[in-house]
Short mmCIF file of C-alpha atoms in Angstrom, two decimals:
data_model
loop_
_atom_site.label_atom_id
_atom_site.label_comp_id
_atom_site.label_asym_id
_atom_site.label_seq_id
_atom_site.Cartn_x
_atom_site.Cartn_y
_atom_site.Cartn_z
CA MET A 1 0.00 0.00 0.00
CA ASP A 2 1.08 3.60 -0.61
CA VAL A 3 0.67 6.47 1.84
CA THR A 4 0.48 9.92 0.21
CA LEU A 5 1.75 12.79 2.35
CA ALA A 6 0.66 16.42 2.35
CA ASP A 7 3.58 17.45 0.11
CA GLY A 8 2.69 14.84 -2.51
CA ARG A 9 5.37 12.30 -1.61
CA THR A 10 4.36 8.65 -1.60
CA ILE A 11 5.68 6.18 0.97
CA PRO A 12 5.31 2.49 0.03
CA LEU A 13 4.39 0.32 2.99
CA SER A 14 3.63 -3.30 3.50
CA ARG A 15 0.68 -4.08 5.71
CA GLY A 16 3.03 -5.25 8.47
CA LEU A 17 5.01 -1.99 8.39
CA ALA A 18 1.80 0.04 8.37
CA GLU A 19 0.48 -1.77 11.44
CA ALA A 20 3.86 -1.37 13.17
CA VAL A 21 3.76 2.41 12.64
CA LEU A 22 0.12 2.62 13.71
CA GLY A 23 0.86 0.66 16.87
CA ALA A 24 3.71 2.95 17.96
CA SER A 25 3.54 4.07 21.58
CA PRO A 26 5.73 6.15 23.91
CA LEU A 27 8.42 4.32 25.81
CA PRO A 28 7.93 4.33 29.62
CA ASP A 29 11.49 5.55 30.26
CA ALA A 30 11.50 7.98 27.31
CA PRO A 31 7.98 9.37 26.69
CA HIS A 32 9.22 11.54 23.83
CA VAL A 33 10.27 8.43 21.88
CA TRP A 34 7.41 6.64 20.09
CA SER A 35 8.54 3.09 19.46
CA PRO A 36 6.88 1.10 16.65
CA VAL A 37 5.62 -2.44 17.13
CA TYR A 38 8.57 -4.83 17.09
CA LEU A 39 8.88 -6.63 13.76
CA GLY A 40 12.27 -8.25 14.19
CA ALA A 41 15.53 -7.12 12.63
CA PRO A 42 14.31 -7.12 8.98
CA GLY A 43 11.19 -5.10 9.81
CA ASN A 44 13.13 -2.58 11.89
CA ALA A 45 15.69 -2.23 9.11
CA ALA A 46 12.89 -1.60 6.60
CA LEU A 47 11.45 1.18 8.79
CA ILE A 48 14.90 2.77 9.10
CA ASP A 49 15.56 2.50 5.33
CA LEU A 50 12.25 4.28 4.63
CA GLY A 51 13.20 7.06 7.07
CA LEU A 52 10.25 6.26 9.34
CA ALA A 53 12.33 5.26 12.37
CA GLU A 54 15.80 5.75 13.77
CA ARG A 55 17.91 4.64 16.70
CA THR A 56 18.27 7.02 19.63
CA ARG A 57 21.51 7.48 21.54
CA GLN A 58 20.24 4.98 24.08
CA GLY A 59 19.65 2.42 21.32
CA PHE A 60 15.84 2.66 21.25
CA LEU A 61 14.00 2.53 17.94
CA GLY A 62 11.72 5.57 17.64
CA LEU A 63 9.61 7.19 14.94
CA THR A 64 11.14 10.07 13.02
CA PRO A 65 9.12 13.20 12.12
CA LEU A 66 8.36 11.48 8.81
CA GLY A 67 7.21 8.40 10.72
CA HIS A 68 4.85 10.53 12.82
CA GLU A 69 3.45 12.13 9.66
CA VAL A 70 2.85 8.71 8.09
CA ARG A 71 1.21 7.52 11.32
CA ALA A 72 -1.11 10.55 11.33
CA ARG A 73 -2.00 9.88 7.69
CA LEU A 74 -2.77 6.25 8.49
CA GLN A 75 -4.95 7.28 11.43
CA ASP A 76 -7.00 9.56 9.15
CA PRO A 77 -6.69 7.69 5.86
CA ARG A 78 -9.67 9.00 3.91
CA PRO A 79 -10.48 12.49 2.62
CA GLU A 80 -13.42 12.63 5.00
CA ARG A 81 -13.54 11.71 8.65
CA VAL A 82 -14.13 8.15 9.78
CA THR A 83 -15.87 7.54 13.09
CA LEU A 84 -14.58 4.39 14.78
CA ASP A 85 -16.07 2.32 17.56
CA PRO A 86 -13.98 3.28 20.62
CA GLY A 87 -14.47 -0.26 21.95
CA LEU A 88 -12.25 -1.76 19.24
CA SER A 89 -9.08 -3.40 20.51
CA GLY A 90 -5.73 -1.99 19.42
CA ASP A 91 -4.99 -4.77 16.92
CA ARG A 92 -8.43 -4.65 15.31
CA LYS A 93 -8.35 -0.86 15.17
CA ARG A 94 -4.97 -0.88 13.42
CA ALA A 95 -6.14 -3.52 10.95
CA LEU A 96 -9.29 -1.48 10.23
CA LEU A 97 -7.37 1.76 9.70
CA VAL A 98 -4.96 0.04 7.32
CA ALA A 99 -7.89 -1.50 5.41
CA LEU A 100 -9.64 1.89 5.16
CA ALA A 101 -6.43 3.48 3.87
CA ASP A 102 -6.22 0.99 1.00
CA PRO A 103 -9.45 -1.02 0.74
CA GLY A 104 -8.60 -2.43 -2.69
CA ALA A 105 -5.30 -3.96 -1.61
CA GLY A 106 -4.67 -7.60 -0.89
CA PRO A 107 -4.03 -10.46 -3.30
CA GLY A 108 -6.93 -12.44 -4.65
CA PRO A 109 -6.94 -16.22 -4.91
CA ARG A 110 -4.79 -16.13 -8.06
CA GLY A 111 -2.25 -13.85 -6.42
CA ARG A 112 -1.86 -16.18 -3.44
CA ARG A 113 -1.38 -19.31 -5.53
CA TRP A 114 2.44 -19.41 -5.63
CA THR A 115 3.53 -18.49 -2.13
CA ALA A 116 6.97 -19.50 -0.86
CA PRO A 117 5.76 -22.57 1.13
CA ARG A 118 3.89 -23.81 -1.92
CA VAL A 119 6.97 -23.45 -4.11
CA VAL A 120 8.93 -25.60 -1.64
CA TYR A 121 6.00 -27.99 -1.50
CA ALA A 122 5.96 -28.38 -5.29
CA ALA A 123 9.76 -28.81 -5.43
CA ALA A 124 9.62 -31.55 -2.79
CA ILE A 125 6.89 -33.40 -4.68
CA ALA A 126 8.89 -33.14 -7.92
CA PHE A 127 12.00 -34.42 -6.16
CA LEU A 128 10.18 -37.43 -4.75
CA ALA A 129 8.39 -38.18 -8.01
CA VAL A 130 11.65 -38.28 -9.99
CA LEU A 131 13.98 -40.06 -7.56
CA LEU A 132 11.83 -42.47 -5.58
CA PRO A 133 10.98 -44.87 -8.46
CA SER A 134 14.70 -45.66 -8.97
CA ALA A 135 15.82 -45.13 -5.39
CA ASP A 136 17.96 -47.48 -3.38
CA PRO A 137 16.72 -48.69 0.03
CA PRO A 138 18.73 -46.03 1.92
CA LEU A 139 16.87 -43.33 0.04
CA ILE A 140 13.54 -45.01 0.64
CA ALA A 141 14.30 -44.82 4.33
CA TYR A 142 13.92 -41.05 4.07
CA ILE A 143 10.29 -41.37 2.97
CA PRO A 144 8.89 -40.85 6.52
CA VAL A 145 11.07 -37.77 6.91
CA ALA A 146 9.85 -36.44 3.57
CA ALA A 147 6.25 -37.15 4.55
CA VAL A 148 6.67 -35.23 7.80
CA LEU A 149 8.32 -32.36 5.90
CA LEU A 150 5.48 -32.23 3.41
CA ALA A 151 2.92 -32.26 6.22
CA VAL A 152 4.67 -29.38 7.97
CA ILE A 153 4.84 -27.40 4.72
CA THR A 154 1.15 -28.09 4.04
CA VAL A 155 0.07 -26.95 7.49
CA SER A 156 2.26 -23.82 7.40
CA SER A 157 0.97 -22.94 3.93
CA HIS A 158 -2.62 -23.37 5.11
CA LEU A 159 -2.00 -21.20 8.18
CA ALA A 160 -0.29 -18.54 6.04
CA ASP A 161 -3.28 -18.48 3.69
CA ARG A 162 -5.66 -18.13 6.61
CA GLU A 163 -3.60 -15.26 8.04
CA ARG A 164 -3.57 -13.48 4.66
CA GLU A 165 -7.32 -13.92 4.34
CA ARG A 166 -7.83 -12.62 7.88
CA ARG A 167 -5.82 -9.48 7.05
CA ASP A 168 -7.32 -9.00 3.58
CA PRO A 169 -8.74 -5.42 3.59
CA ARG A 170 -12.03 -6.53 2.08
CA ARG A 171 -12.53 -9.20 4.74
CA VAL A 172 -11.52 -6.73 7.48
CA LEU A 173 -14.03 -4.14 6.26
CA GLU A 174 -16.77 -6.78 6.02
CA SER A 175 -16.07 -8.33 9.43
CA LEU A 176 -15.87 -4.92 11.16
CA ALA A 177 -18.70 -3.25 9.24
CA ASP A 178 -20.58 -2.51 12.48
CA HIS A 179 -17.60 -0.78 14.03
CA TYR A 180 -17.14 2.27 11.78
CA VAL A 181 -19.27 4.96 10.14
CA LEU A 182 -18.27 6.63 6.87
CA GLN A 183 -19.69 9.90 5.66
CA GLU A 184 -21.11 8.16 2.61
CA GLN A 185 -23.25 5.96 4.87
CA VAL A 186 -25.26 8.97 6.08
CA GLU A 187 -27.45 10.85 3.61
CA GLY A 188 -29.18 14.22 3.37
CA GLU A 189 -30.02 16.17 6.49
CA TYR A 190 -28.50 13.46 8.68
CA ARG A 191 -25.11 13.98 7.04
CA VAL A 192 -25.28 17.66 8.01
CA LEU A 193 -25.83 16.60 11.62
CA LEU A 194 -22.89 14.20 11.39
CA GLU A 195 -20.64 16.97 10.08
CA ARG A 196 -21.73 19.24 12.94
CA THR A 197 -20.91 16.48 15.43
CA ARG A 198 -17.45 15.87 14.04
CA ALA A 199 -16.69 19.59 13.79
CA ALA A 200 -17.58 20.10 17.47
CA VAL A 201 -15.47 17.13 18.60
CA ASP A 202 -12.51 18.25 16.48
CA ALA A 203 -12.78 21.79 17.81
CA VAL A 204 -12.30 20.46 21.34
CA LEU A 205 -9.69 17.76 20.74
CA GLU A 206 -7.55 19.92 18.45
CA SER A 207 -7.63 22.93 20.76
CA ALA A 208 -4.59 24.16 22.65
CA PRO A 209 -6.37 23.95 26.06
CA HIS A 210 -7.01 20.24 25.47
CA ARG A 211 -3.39 19.57 24.44
CA GLU A 212 -2.18 21.44 27.52
CA GLY A 213 -4.46 19.49 29.86
CA LEU A 214 -6.57 22.49 30.84
CA LEU A 215 -9.93 20.83 30.07
CA LEU A 216 -10.37 18.59 33.11
CA ASP A 217 -8.71 15.21 32.53
CA THR A 218 -7.25 14.92 29.01
CA VAL A 219 -7.72 11.15 28.72
CA ARG A 220 -11.27 11.25 30.06
CA ASN A 221 -12.09 14.14 27.74
CA ARG A 222 -10.92 12.16 24.70
CA VAL A 223 -12.68 8.96 25.78
CA VAL A 224 -16.03 10.64 26.48
CA LEU A 225 -15.99 12.65 23.25
CA ALA A 226 -15.03 9.60 21.17
CA GLU A 227 -17.85 7.58 22.73
CA THR A 228 -20.32 10.43 22.19
CA GLU A 229 -19.32 10.88 18.54
CA TRP A 230 -19.62 7.13 17.95
CA THR A 231 -23.11 6.83 19.44
CA ILE A 232 -24.34 9.90 17.53
CA ALA A 233 -22.77 8.79 14.24
CA ARG A 234 -24.18 5.28 14.58
CA GLY A 235 -27.61 6.66 15.40
CA LEU A 236 -27.53 9.01 12.41
CA ALA A 237 -26.46 6.20 10.07
CA ARG A 238 -29.31 4.04 11.33
CA LEU A 239 -31.85 6.87 10.99
CA SER A 240 -30.55 7.70 7.52
CA GLY A 241 -31.17 4.11 6.39
CA GLU A 242 -34.60 3.96 8.00
CA ALA A 243 -35.59 7.30 6.45
CA ALA A 244 -34.50 6.06 3.02
CA ARG A 245 -36.60 2.91 3.46
CA ALA A 246 -39.58 4.99 4.58
CA ASP A 247 -39.26 7.25 1.53
CA GLY A 248 -39.05 4.22 -0.74
CA THR A 249 -42.10 2.45 0.69
CA PRO A 250 -45.29 3.24 -1.24
CA ILE A 251 -48.44 4.41 0.53
CA ALA A 252 -51.23 2.18 -0.71
CA GLY A 253 -54.12 3.22 1.51
CA GLU A 254 -55.28 4.62 4.81
CA ARG A 255 -53.53 2.03 6.96
CA SER A 256 -50.17 2.55 5.28
CA ARG A 257 -50.67 6.35 5.45
CA ALA A 258 -51.26 6.17 9.21
CA ALA A 259 -48.28 3.83 9.61
CA ALA A 260 -46.12 6.24 7.57
CA GLU A 261 -47.08 9.11 9.86
CA ARG A 262 -46.13 7.05 12.92
CA ALA A 263 -42.79 6.13 11.33
CA ARG A 264 -42.01 9.74 10.45
CA ALA A 265 -42.97 10.84 13.96
CA ALA A 266 -40.61 8.24 15.44
CA LEU A 267 -37.84 9.39 13.10
CA ALA A 268 -38.40 13.01 14.07
CA GLU A 269 -38.39 12.19 17.79
CA GLU A 270 -35.13 10.25 17.55
CA ARG A 271 -33.59 12.96 15.41
CA GLY A 272 -34.59 15.56 17.99
CA HIS A 273 -32.89 13.54 20.72
CA LEU A 274 -29.67 13.34 18.69
CA GLU A 275 -29.87 17.05 17.83
CA ARG A 276 -30.03 17.89 21.54
CA ARG A 277 -26.87 15.88 22.15
CA ILE A 278 -25.18 17.59 19.21
CA GLY A 279 -26.23 20.92 20.67
CA LEU A 280 -24.49 20.04 23.95
CA LEU A 281 -21.35 19.15 22.03
CA GLU A 282 -21.48 22.46 20.19
CA GLU A 283 -21.94 24.34 23.48
CA TYR A 284 -18.85 22.62 24.82
CA ALA A 285 -16.89 23.50 21.67
CA ALA A 286 -18.12 27.10 21.84
CA GLY A 287 -16.96 27.31 25.45
CA VAL A 288 -13.51 26.03 24.47
CA ARG A 289 -13.29 28.54 21.61
CA SER A 290 -14.38 31.31 23.98
CA PHE A 291 -11.71 30.25 26.47
CA GLU A 292 -9.10 30.27 23.69
CA ALA A 293 -10.23 33.71 22.54
CA GLU A 294 -10.12 35.11 26.10
CA ARG A 295 -6.68 33.64 26.65
CA ALA A 296 -5.43 35.07 23.35
CA ASP A 297 -6.96 38.44 24.29
CA ALA A 298 -5.25 38.36 27.68
CA ALA A 299 -1.92 37.43 26.08
CA SER A 300 -2.24 40.31 23.62
CA ALA A 301 -3.16 42.69 26.45
CA ARG A 302 -0.08 41.61 28.40
CA GLU A 303 2.10 42.24 25.36
CA PHE A 304 0.61 45.71 24.84
CA ASP A 305 1.12 46.48 28.55
CA ALA A 306 4.74 45.38 28.28
CA ILE A 307 5.19 47.69 25.28
CA THR A 308 3.64 50.52 27.26
CA ASP A 309 5.94 49.89 30.23
CA ARG A 310 9.02 49.82 28.03
CA VAL A 311 8.01 53.03 26.28
CA LEU A 312 7.31 54.77 29.60
CA GLU A 313 10.65 53.65 31.00
CA SER A 314 12.32 54.98 27.89
CA GLY A 315 10.39 58.25 28.29
CA ALA A 316 11.54 58.61 31.90
CA ALA A 317 15.14 58.28 30.78
CA HIS A 318 14.53 60.93 28.14
CA GLY A 319 13.21 63.22 30.87
CA LEU A 320 16.44 62.90 32.85
CA HIS A 321 18.50 63.63 29.77
CA ASP A 322 16.29 66.62 28.92
CA GLU A 323 16.68 68.01 32.45
CA ALA A 324 20.47 67.65 32.27
CA LEU A 325 20.54 69.39 28.91
CA ALA A 326 18.28 72.20 30.13
CA SER A 327 20.51 72.67 33.17
CA LEU A 328 23.55 72.90 30.92
CA VAL A 329 21.83 75.50 28.74
CA ARG A 330 20.88 77.58 31.78
CA ALA A 331 24.43 77.42 33.10
CA GLN A 332 25.79 78.54 29.76
CA GLU A 333 23.35 81.46 29.64
CA LEU A 334 24.42 82.49 33.16
CA ALA A 335 28.09 82.29 32.18
CA LEU A 336 27.47 84.50 29.18
CA ARG A 337 25.70 87.09 31.35
CA LEU A 338 28.55 87.08 33.88
CA SER A 339 30.99 87.53 31.02
CA ASP A 340 29.10 90.58 29.87
CA LEU A 341 29.13 92.05 33.37
CA THR A 342 32.81 91.43 34.11
CA GLY A 343 34.23 92.20 30.67
CA PRO A 344 36.12 95.53 29.75
CA GLU A 345 33.96 98.58 29.64
CA ARG A 346 33.05 99.56 26.14
CA PRO A 347 33.69 103.20 25.03
CA ARG A 348 30.66 105.32 24.94
CA PRO A 349 29.77 106.82 21.56
#
């Protein structure tokens, strides 16, 4: 799969490397170092070669700035937002994010036909088919060993196929279909409500007060908002589908007309409940924006006050210099007057 960055560069990643980057977490002894999931020496070398990770002075493997950018792109892989079930485990969440980033990836049955174990399997069968008919008894004695080898290769090949199928993006998206909501799954007026929900949540979680831990508990704030967004998004997706079915069901008589009115009333009631929750989210976001604005206003006021203080201090120094200069001028004027009084008497005309 390829990950396209903001500057247009493309980073090729295998699914294992993508999941390793997604699963990165801060080290307990070095919180500033985000260590990817351990893949063994070859996987670590691949991350380093791609510029996604590097060794620290202490020998830890940590993500580089490029690795963090790729991780952020993997976490938000689609042009529009994806709302995930916060109850997903870490492994399933990483697999889902990778599948959403490249849903068309993954080899089909034809592409999986000649895997490495199967090549060895075919070579072993060819070897036995050619040599065994003319083999001496010592070679025949190796038949049980060959049978065991073939059995091991068969089992490992079967397990490898099952693992590839389990990680196939299409299978992942199908098996976890109830654990994510895409924008395209919500239609019409319900999509507008979904966009309002996501905008309010983003306004809070991307704010400076949240990053600085000024909004109560940071972890609790993120958990509650993620759960709230998920329940609202899931409810809107369900209502969108039910509304589409209601619009597509013909009204054939009085009974169906009365039933349609009851269905629309139920849809309106549930929508009103979700709108009230969205309104609470928007009030919270508005409060955070107001706090940010007040803090920015206070910071600007402090800067202007500092400018004023510096100017006034400079003005006070000017006053001292002006007083010294004025004193010098007065002294010079007095000296000139004394010179006139004590100088030689001028002849009268």
